[in-house]
CSV table of C-alpha atoms and ligand atoms in Angstrom, one decimal:
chain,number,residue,atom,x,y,z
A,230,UNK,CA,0.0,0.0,0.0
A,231,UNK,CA,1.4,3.6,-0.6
A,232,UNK,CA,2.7,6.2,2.0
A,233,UNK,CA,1.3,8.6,0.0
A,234,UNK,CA,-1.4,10.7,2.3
A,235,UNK,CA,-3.5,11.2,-0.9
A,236,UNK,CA,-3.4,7.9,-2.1
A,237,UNK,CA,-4.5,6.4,1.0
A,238,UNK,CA,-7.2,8.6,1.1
A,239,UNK,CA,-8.6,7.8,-2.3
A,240,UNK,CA,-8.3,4.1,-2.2
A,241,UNK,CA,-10.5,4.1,1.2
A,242,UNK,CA,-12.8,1.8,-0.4
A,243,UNK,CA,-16.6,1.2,1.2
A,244,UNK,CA,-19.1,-1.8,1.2
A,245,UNK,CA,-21.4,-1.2,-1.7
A,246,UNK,CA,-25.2,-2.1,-1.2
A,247,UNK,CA,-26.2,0.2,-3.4
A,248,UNK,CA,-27.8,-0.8,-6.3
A,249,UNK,CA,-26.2,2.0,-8.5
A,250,UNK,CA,-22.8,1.0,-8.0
A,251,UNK,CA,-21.9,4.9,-6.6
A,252,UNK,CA,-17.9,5.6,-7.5
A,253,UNK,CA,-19.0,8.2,-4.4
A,254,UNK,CA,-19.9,7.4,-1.1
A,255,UNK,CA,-23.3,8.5,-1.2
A,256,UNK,CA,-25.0,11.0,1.6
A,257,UNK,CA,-27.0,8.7,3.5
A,258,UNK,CA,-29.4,11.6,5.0
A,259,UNK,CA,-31.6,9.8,7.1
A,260,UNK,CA,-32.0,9.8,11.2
A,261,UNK,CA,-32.6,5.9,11.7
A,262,UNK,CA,-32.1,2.8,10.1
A,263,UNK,CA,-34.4,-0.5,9.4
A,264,UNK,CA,-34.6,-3.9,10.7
A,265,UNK,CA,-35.8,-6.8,9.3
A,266,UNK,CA,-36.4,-8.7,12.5
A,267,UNK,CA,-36.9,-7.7,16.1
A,268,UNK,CA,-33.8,-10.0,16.8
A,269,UNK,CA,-31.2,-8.2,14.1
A,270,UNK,CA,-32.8,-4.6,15.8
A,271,UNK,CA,-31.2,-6.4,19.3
A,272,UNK,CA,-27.8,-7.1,17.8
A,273,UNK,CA,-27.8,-3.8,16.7
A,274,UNK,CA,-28.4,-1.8,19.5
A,275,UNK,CA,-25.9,-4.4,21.7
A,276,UNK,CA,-23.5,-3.9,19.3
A,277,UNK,CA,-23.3,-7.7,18.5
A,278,UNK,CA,-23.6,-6.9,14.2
A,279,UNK,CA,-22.4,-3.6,13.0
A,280,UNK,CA,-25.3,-2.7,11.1
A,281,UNK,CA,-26.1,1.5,12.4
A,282,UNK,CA,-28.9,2.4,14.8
A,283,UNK,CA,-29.6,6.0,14.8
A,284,UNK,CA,-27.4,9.0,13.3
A,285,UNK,CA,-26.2,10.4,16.2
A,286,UNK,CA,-24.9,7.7,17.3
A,287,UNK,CA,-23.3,6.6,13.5
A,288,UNK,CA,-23.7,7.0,10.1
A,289,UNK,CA,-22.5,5.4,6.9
A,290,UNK,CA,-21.0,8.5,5.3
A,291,UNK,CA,-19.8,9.9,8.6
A,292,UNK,CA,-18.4,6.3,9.0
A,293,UNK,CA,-16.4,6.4,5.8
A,294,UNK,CA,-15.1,10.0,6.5
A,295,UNK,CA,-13.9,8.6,9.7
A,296,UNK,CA,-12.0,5.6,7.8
A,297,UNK,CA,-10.4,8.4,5.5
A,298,UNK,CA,-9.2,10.2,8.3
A,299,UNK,CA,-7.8,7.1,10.0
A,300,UNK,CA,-5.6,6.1,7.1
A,301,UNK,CA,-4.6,9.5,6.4
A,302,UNK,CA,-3.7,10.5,10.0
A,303,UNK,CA,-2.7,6.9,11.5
A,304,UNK,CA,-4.6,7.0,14.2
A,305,UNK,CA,-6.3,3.8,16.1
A,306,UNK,CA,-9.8,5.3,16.7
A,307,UNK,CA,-11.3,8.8,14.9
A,308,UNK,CA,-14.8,10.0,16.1
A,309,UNK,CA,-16.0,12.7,13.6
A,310,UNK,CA,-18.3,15.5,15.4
A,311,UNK,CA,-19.8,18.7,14.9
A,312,UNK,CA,-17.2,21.6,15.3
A,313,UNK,CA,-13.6,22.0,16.5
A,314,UNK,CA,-15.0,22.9,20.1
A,315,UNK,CA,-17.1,20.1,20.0
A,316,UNK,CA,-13.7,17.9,19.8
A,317,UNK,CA,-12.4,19.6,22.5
A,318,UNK,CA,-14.8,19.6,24.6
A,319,UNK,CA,-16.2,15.7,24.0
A,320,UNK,CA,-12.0,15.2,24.9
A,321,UNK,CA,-12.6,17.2,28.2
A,322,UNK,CA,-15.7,15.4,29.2
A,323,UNK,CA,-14.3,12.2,28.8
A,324,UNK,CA,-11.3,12.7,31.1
A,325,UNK,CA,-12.2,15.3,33.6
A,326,UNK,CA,-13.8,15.4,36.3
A,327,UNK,CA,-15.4,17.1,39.4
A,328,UNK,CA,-11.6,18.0,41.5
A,329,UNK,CA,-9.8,17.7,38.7
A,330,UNK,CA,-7.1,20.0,37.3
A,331,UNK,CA,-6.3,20.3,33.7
A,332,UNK,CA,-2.6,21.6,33.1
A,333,UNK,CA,-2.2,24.0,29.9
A,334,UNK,CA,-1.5,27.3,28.3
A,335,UNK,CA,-3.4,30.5,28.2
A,336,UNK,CA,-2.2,31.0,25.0
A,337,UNK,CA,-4.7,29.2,23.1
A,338,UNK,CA,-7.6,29.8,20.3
A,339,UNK,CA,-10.3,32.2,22.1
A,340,UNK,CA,-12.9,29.7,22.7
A,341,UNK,CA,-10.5,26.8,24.0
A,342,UNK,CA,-9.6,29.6,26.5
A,343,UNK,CA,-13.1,30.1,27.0
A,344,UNK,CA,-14.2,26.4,27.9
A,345,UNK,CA,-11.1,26.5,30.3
A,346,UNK,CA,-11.4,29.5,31.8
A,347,UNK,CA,-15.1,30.5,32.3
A,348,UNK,CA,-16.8,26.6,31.2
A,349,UNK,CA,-15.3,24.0,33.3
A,350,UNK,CA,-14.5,26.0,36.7
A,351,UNK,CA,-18.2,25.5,37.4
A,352,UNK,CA,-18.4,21.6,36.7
A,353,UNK,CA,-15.6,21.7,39.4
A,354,UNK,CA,-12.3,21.2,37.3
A,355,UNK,CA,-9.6,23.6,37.9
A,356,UNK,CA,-7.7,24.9,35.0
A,357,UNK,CA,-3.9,25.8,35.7
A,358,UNK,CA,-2.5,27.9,33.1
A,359,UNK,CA,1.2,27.7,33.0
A,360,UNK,CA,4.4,28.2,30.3
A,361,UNK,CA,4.0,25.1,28.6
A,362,UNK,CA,7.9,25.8,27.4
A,363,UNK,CA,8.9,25.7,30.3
A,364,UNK,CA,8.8,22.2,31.6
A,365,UNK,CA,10.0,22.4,35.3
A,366,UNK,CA,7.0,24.5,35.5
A,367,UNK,CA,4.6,21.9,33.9
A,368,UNK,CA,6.0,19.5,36.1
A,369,UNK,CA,5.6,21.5,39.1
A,370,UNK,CA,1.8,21.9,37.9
A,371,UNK,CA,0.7,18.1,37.3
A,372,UNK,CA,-0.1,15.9,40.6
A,373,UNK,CA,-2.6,13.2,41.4
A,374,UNK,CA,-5.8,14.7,39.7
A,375,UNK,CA,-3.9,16.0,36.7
A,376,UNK,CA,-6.6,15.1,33.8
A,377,UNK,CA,-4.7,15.8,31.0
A,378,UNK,CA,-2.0,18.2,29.7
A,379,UNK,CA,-3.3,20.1,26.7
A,380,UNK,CA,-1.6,22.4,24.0
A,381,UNK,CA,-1.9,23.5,20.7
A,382,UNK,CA,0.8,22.3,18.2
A,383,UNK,CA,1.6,25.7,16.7
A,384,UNK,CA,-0.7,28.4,19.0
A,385,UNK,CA,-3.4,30.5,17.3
A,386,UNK,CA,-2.7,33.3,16.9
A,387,UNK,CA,0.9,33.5,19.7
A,388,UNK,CA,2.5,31.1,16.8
A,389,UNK,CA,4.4,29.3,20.3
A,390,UNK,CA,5.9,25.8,19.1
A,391,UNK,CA,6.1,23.1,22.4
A,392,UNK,CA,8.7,20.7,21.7
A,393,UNK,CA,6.4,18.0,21.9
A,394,UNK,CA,8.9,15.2,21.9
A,395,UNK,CA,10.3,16.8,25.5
A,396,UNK,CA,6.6,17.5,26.9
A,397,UNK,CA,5.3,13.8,26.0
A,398,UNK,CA,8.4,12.3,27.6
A,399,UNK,CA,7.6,14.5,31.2
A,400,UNK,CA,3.7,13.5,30.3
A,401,UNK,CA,4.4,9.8,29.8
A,402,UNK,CA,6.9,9.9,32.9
A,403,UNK,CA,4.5,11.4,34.9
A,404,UNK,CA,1.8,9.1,33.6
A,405,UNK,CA,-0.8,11.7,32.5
A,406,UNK,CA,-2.4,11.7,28.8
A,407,UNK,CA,-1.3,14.2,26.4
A,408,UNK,CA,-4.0,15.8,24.1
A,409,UNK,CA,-2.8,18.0,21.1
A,410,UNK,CA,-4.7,20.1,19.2
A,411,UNK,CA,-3.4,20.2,15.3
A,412,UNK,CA,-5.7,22.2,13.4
A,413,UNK,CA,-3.2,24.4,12.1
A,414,UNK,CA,-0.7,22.1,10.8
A,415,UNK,CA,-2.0,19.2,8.4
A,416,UNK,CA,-1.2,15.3,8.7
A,417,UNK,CA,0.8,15.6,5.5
A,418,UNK,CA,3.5,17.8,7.0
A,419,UNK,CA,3.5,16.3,10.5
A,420,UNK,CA,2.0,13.5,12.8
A,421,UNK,CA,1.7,14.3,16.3
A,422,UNK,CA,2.0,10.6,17.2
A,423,UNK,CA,5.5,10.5,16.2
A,424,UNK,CA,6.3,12.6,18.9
A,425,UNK,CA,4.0,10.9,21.9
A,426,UNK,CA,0.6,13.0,21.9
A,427,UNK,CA,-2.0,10.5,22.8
A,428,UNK,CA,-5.0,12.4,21.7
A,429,UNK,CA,-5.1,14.8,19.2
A,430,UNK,CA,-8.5,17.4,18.0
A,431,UNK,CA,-8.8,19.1,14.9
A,432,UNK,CA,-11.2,21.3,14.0
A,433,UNK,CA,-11.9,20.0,10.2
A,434,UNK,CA,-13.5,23.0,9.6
A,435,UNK,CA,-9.9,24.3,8.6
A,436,UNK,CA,-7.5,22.5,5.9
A,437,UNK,CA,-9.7,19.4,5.9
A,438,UNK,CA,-13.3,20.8,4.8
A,439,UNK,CA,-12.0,22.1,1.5
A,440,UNK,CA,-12.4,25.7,1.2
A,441,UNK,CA,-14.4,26.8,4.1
A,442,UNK,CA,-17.1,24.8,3.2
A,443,UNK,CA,-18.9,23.3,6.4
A,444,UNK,CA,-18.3,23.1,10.5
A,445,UNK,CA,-16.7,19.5,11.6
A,446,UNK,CA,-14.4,18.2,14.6
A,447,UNK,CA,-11.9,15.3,14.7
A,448,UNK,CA,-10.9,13.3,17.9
A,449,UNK,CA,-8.1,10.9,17.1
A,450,UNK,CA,-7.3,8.3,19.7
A,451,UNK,CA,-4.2,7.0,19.0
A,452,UNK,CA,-3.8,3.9,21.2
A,453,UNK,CA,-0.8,4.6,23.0
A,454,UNK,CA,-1.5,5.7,26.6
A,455,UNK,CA,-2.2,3.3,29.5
A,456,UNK,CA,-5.3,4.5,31.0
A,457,UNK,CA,-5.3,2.0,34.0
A,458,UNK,CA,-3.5,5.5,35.3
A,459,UNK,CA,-6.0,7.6,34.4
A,460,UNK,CA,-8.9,7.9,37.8
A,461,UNK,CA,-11.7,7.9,35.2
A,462,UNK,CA,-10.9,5.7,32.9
A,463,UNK,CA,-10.3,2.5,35.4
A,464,UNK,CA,-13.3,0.7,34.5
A,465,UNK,CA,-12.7,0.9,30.4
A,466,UNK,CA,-8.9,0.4,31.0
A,467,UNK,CA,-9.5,-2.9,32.8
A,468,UNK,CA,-12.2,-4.2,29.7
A,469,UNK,CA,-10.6,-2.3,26.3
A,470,UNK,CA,-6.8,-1.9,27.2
A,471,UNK,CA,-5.3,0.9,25.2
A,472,UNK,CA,-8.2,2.0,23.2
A,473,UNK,CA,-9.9,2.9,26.9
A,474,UNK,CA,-10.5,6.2,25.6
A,475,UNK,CA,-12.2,5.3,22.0
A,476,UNK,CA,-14.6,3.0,24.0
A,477,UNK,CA,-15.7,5.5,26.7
A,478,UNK,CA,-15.9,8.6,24.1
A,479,UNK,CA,-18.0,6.2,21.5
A,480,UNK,CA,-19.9,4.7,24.3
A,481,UNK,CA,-20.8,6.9,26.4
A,482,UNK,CA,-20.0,10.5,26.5
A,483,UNK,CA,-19.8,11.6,22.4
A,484,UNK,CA,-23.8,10.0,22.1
A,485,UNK,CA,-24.9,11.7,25.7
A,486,UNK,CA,-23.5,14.9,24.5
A,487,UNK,CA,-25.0,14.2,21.1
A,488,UNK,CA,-22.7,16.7,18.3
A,489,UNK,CA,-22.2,14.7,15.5
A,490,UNK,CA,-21.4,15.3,12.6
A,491,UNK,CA,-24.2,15.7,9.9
A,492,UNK,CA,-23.7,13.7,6.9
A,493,UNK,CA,-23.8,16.1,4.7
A,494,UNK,CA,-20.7,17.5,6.1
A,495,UNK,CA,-19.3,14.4,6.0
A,496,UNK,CA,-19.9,14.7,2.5
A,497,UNK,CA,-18.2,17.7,2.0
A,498,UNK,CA,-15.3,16.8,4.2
A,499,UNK,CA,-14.9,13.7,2.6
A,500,UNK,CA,-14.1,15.4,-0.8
A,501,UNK,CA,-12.1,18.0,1.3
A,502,UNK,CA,-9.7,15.6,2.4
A,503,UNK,CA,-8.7,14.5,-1.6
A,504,UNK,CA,-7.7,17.4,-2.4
A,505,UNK,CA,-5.8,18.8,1.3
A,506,UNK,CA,-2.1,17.8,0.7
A,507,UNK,CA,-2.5,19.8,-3.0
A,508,UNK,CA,-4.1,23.1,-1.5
A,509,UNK,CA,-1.9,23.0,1.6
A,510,UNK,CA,1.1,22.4,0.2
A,511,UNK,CA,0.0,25.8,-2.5
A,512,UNK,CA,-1.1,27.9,0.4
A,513,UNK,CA,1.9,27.1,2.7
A,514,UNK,CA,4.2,27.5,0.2
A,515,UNK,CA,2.4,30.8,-0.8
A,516,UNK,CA,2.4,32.2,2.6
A,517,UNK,CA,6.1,31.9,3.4
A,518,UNK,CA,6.8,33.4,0.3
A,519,UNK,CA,4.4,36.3,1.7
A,520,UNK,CA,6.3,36.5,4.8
A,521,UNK,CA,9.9,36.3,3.4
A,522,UNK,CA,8.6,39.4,1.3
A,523,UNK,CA,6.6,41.3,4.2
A,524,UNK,CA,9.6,41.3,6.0
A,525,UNK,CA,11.3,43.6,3.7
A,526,UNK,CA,8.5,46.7,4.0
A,527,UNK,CA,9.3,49.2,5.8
A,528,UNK,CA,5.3,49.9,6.7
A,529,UNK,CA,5.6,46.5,8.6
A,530,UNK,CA,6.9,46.1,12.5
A,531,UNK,CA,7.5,42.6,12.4
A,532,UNK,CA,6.2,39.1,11.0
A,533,UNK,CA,5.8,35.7,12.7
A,534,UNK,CA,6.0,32.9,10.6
A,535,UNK,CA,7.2,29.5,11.9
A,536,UNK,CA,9.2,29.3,9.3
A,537,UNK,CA,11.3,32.2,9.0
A,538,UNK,CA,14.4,32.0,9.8
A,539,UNK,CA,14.3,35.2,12.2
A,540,UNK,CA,11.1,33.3,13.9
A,541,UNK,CA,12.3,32.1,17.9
A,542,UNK,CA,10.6,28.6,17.1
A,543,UNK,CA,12.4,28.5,13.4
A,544,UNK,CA,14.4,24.9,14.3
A,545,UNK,CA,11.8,23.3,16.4
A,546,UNK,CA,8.9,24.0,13.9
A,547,UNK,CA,11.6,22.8,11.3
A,548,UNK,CA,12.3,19.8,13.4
A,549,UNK,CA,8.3,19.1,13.8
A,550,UNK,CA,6.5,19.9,10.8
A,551,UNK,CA,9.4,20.1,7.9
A,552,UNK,CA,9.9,23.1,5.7
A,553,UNK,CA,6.3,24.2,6.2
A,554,UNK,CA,4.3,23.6,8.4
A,555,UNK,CA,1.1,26.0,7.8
A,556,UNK,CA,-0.7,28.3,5.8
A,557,UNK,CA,-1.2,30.8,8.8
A,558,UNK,CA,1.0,34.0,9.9
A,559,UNK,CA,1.3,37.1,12.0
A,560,UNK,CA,2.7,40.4,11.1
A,561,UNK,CA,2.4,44.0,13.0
A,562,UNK,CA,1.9,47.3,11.7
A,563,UNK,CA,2.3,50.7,13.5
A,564,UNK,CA,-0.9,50.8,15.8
A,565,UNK,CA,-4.5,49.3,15.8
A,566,UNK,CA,-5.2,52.6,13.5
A,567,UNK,CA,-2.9,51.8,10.4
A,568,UNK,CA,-4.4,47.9,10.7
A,569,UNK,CA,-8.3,49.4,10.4
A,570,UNK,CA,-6.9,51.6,7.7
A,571,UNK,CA,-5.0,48.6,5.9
A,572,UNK,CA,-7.6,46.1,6.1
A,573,UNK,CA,-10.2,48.5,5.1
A,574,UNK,CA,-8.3,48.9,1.9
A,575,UNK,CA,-7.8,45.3,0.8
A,576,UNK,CA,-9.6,44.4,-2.0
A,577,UNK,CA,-8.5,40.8,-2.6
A,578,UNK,CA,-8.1,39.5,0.4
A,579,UNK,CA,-11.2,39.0,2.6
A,580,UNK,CA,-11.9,40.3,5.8
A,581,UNK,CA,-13.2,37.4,7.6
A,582,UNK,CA,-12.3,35.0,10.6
A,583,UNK,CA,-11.4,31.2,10.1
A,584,UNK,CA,-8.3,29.2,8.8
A,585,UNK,CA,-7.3,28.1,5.3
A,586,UNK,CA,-10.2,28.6,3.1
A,587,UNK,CA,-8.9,28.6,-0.5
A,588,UNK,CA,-9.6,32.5,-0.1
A,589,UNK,CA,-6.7,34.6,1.5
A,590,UNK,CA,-8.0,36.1,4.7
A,591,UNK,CA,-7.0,38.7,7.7
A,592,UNK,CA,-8.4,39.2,10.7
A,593,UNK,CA,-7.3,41.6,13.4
A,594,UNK,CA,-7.9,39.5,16.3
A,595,UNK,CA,-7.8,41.5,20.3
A,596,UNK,CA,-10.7,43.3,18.8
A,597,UNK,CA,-12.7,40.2,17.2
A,598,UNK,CA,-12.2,36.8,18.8
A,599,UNK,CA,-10.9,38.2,21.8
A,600,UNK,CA,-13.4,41.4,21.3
A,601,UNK,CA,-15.7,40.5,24.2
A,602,UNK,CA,-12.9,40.0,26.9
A,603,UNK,CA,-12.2,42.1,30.1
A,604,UNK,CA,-9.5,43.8,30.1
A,605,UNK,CA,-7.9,41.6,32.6
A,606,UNK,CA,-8.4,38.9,30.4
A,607,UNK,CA,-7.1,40.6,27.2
A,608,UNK,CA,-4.1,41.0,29.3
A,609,UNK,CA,-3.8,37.4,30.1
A,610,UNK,CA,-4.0,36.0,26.7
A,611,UNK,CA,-1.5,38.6,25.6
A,612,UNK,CA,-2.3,39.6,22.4
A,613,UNK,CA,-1.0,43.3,21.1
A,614,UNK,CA,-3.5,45.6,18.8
A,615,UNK,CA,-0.7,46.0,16.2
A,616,UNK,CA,-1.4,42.3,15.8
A,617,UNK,CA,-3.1,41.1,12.3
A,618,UNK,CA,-3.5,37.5,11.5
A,619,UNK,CA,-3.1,36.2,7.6
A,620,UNK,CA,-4.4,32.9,6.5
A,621,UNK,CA,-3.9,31.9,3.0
A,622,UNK,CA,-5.4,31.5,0.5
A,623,UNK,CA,-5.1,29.9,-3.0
A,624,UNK,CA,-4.7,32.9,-5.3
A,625,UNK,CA,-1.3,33.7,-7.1
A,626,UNK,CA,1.4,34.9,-4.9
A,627,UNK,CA,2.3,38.2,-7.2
A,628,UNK,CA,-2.1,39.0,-6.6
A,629,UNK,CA,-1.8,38.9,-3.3
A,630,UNK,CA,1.4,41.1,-2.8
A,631,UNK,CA,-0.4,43.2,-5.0
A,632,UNK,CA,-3.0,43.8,-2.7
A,633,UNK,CA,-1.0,44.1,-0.2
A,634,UNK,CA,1.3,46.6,-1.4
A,635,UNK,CA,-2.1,48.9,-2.8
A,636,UNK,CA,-3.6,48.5,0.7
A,637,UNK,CA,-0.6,49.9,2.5
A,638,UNK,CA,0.7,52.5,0.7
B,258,PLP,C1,-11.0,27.0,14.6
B,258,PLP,C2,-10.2,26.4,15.7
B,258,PLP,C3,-10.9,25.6,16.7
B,258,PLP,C4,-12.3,25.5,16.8
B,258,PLP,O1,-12.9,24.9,15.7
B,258,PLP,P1,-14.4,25.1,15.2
B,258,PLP,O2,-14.6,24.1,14.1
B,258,PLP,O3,-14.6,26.5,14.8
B,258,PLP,O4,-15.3,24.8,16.4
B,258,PLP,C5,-10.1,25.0,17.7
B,258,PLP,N1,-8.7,25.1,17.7
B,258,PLP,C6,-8.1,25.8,16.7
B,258,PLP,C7,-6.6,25.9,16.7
B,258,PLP,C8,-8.8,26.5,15.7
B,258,PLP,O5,-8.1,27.2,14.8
């Protein structure tokens, strides 16, 4: 079989009932399924035959995206559902719990802060926000009721790189579970199980959907934790071993908390995933291009692209995720004034929040994601108002600078 991420993907082959012989996997849109006998409906629901019960609780098509996903990111166990956050926070249902602490960065996508910060401190989990680079301090932070330790493998929008190969030797010594979040950086350029996470989210509303074209989550389980250490996982460690985790998410809390995945998305993202390695590998290339040349203006304070060499996390990011390792960047003008007035003038690129639609887009983010925060909390998540965030897009490099160059000057 190849290595090829794109290969795998396409030859992902499905059982065909149908009739009409689909080259497709069809878009089963329907809520329940049929039995023939009352006996079959029991095996079902037991889950003695693998014939599907109810959407919420699986689909075919969702099923099949799920089976792309596996072969194209490795993992043991994939659960598609309804959103990025809904990932998240099916991960932090399943492992936390009332007097537990979760151990983690506050620089983080605004609504992951959000679920840590405002969210979970009233189901009774503490969150302790630390310098996830600095790993005495994690240390110091994880004890006894330590949940999980979570991160994001490039931060949106700080750009931090963990060296994840150093924080999942401390989180395998100390015997807690490592969950990574890799939206940013796609499975062609780097797989976070090479370097010891042990549950990874995705929002596949990003890189995977194909051009901004629906909501969707990933949760990847990839098998390799022992979760007879983890306090809430006892029961499921004891009966499924290493895939613990799979069996109480699937069981239990991803059908209680009901966001799955519509197959229609499924659809979508199923498509989207053929064609990710060609548009990331144009966009990323694209936008370090744009950053190498932004770098150069006199109109811009500074630019933060992993992979520039003047970027603090240049070798570890190289180390990690190759030559490049995302589509997204930072860069600084003179004062939140000269950003309004740039971004107002931008005629190509879009003025619009999300990741790596095949459209080029900026976003200037202490006064958008982060718009509705005290400021206390603007403080903590540390974000300056010079700050713009580019994602790119699929146009032609010499358009874009184009734009750029007509917008500032
Ligand atoms: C967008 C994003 C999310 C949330 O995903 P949704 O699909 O919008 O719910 C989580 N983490 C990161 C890093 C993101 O960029």
């Amino acid at each position: 079989m190849s290595e090829n991420i794109t290969t795998k993907i396409l030859e992902t082959s499905f059982a065909k009932n149908d009739l009409n012989n689909p080259l497709s996997m069809p878009v089963y849109n329907t809520a329940a399924y049929e039995f023939a006998t009352a006996e079959e409906m029991e095996a079902a629901f037991i889950g003695k035959s693998a014939f599907h019960t109810y959407t919420r609780i699986s689909n075919p098509t969702v099923e099949f995206f799920e089976k792309r996903v596996q072969q194209a990111s490795g993992a043991m166990g994939v659960t598609a559902v309804s959103s990025g956050m809904a990932a998240i926070s099916n991960v932090f249902m399943t492992l936390a719990f009332s007097g537990a602490n979760i151990v983690t960065t506050s620089h983080l996508f605004g609504n992951t802060f959000s679920v840590l910060q405002f969210t979970l401190a009233n189901f009774g989990v503490e969150v302790r926000f630390c310098d996830l680079l600095n790993l005495d301090e994690v240390e110091k932070n994880i004890d006894e009721n330590t949940a999980l330790v979570f991160t994001e493998v490039i931060t949106n929008p700080h750009l931090e790189v963990v060296d994840l190969k150093a924080l999942s030797d401390l989180t395998r010594k100390k015997q807690v579970p490592l969950v990574v979040d890799t939206t940013v950086v796609p499975w062609c350029a780097f797989k976070s199980r090479d370097f010891g996470a042990n549950i990874e989210v995705v929002s596949s509303t990003k890189y995977i959907s194909g051009g901004a074209t629906s909501i969707g989550g990933l949760i990847l389980d990839h098998g390799n934790f022992d979760w007879s250490h983890s306090k809430r996982l006892t029961f499921e460690a004891n009966k499924f071993g290493s895939m613990a985790f799979h069996a109480k998410l699937r069981g239990e809390i991803f059908r209680n908390f009901g966001a799955c995945m519509s197959p229609q998305t499924a659809y979508q993202q199923t498509l989207g995933l053929e064609t990710m390695e060609l548009r990331f590998n144009q966009a990323a290339n694209t936008g370090l291009e744009l950053a190498q040349w932004l770098e150069t203006l006199p109109e811009v304070k500074k630019v933060s692209h992993n992979s520039l060499e003047s970027n603090p996390f240049y070798a570890i990011s190289a180390m990690q995720f190759g030559k490049v390792g995302t589509a997204m960047f930072t860069f600084e003008l003179a004062d939140k004034a000269a950003c309004y007035a740039f971004m107002n003038k931008l005629k190509l690129i879009r003025r619009a929040t999300n990741l790596f639609d095949n459209k080029s887009l900026i976003i200037h983010p202490l006064s958008t994601i982060y718009g509705t925060f005290s400021p206390e909390m603007k403080e903590k998540v540390g974000i300056s108002d010079t700050l713009l965030r580019f994602s790119t897009g699929l146009e032609h490099v010499e358009d874009l600078k184009s734009d750029i160059l007509q917008a500032l000057r």
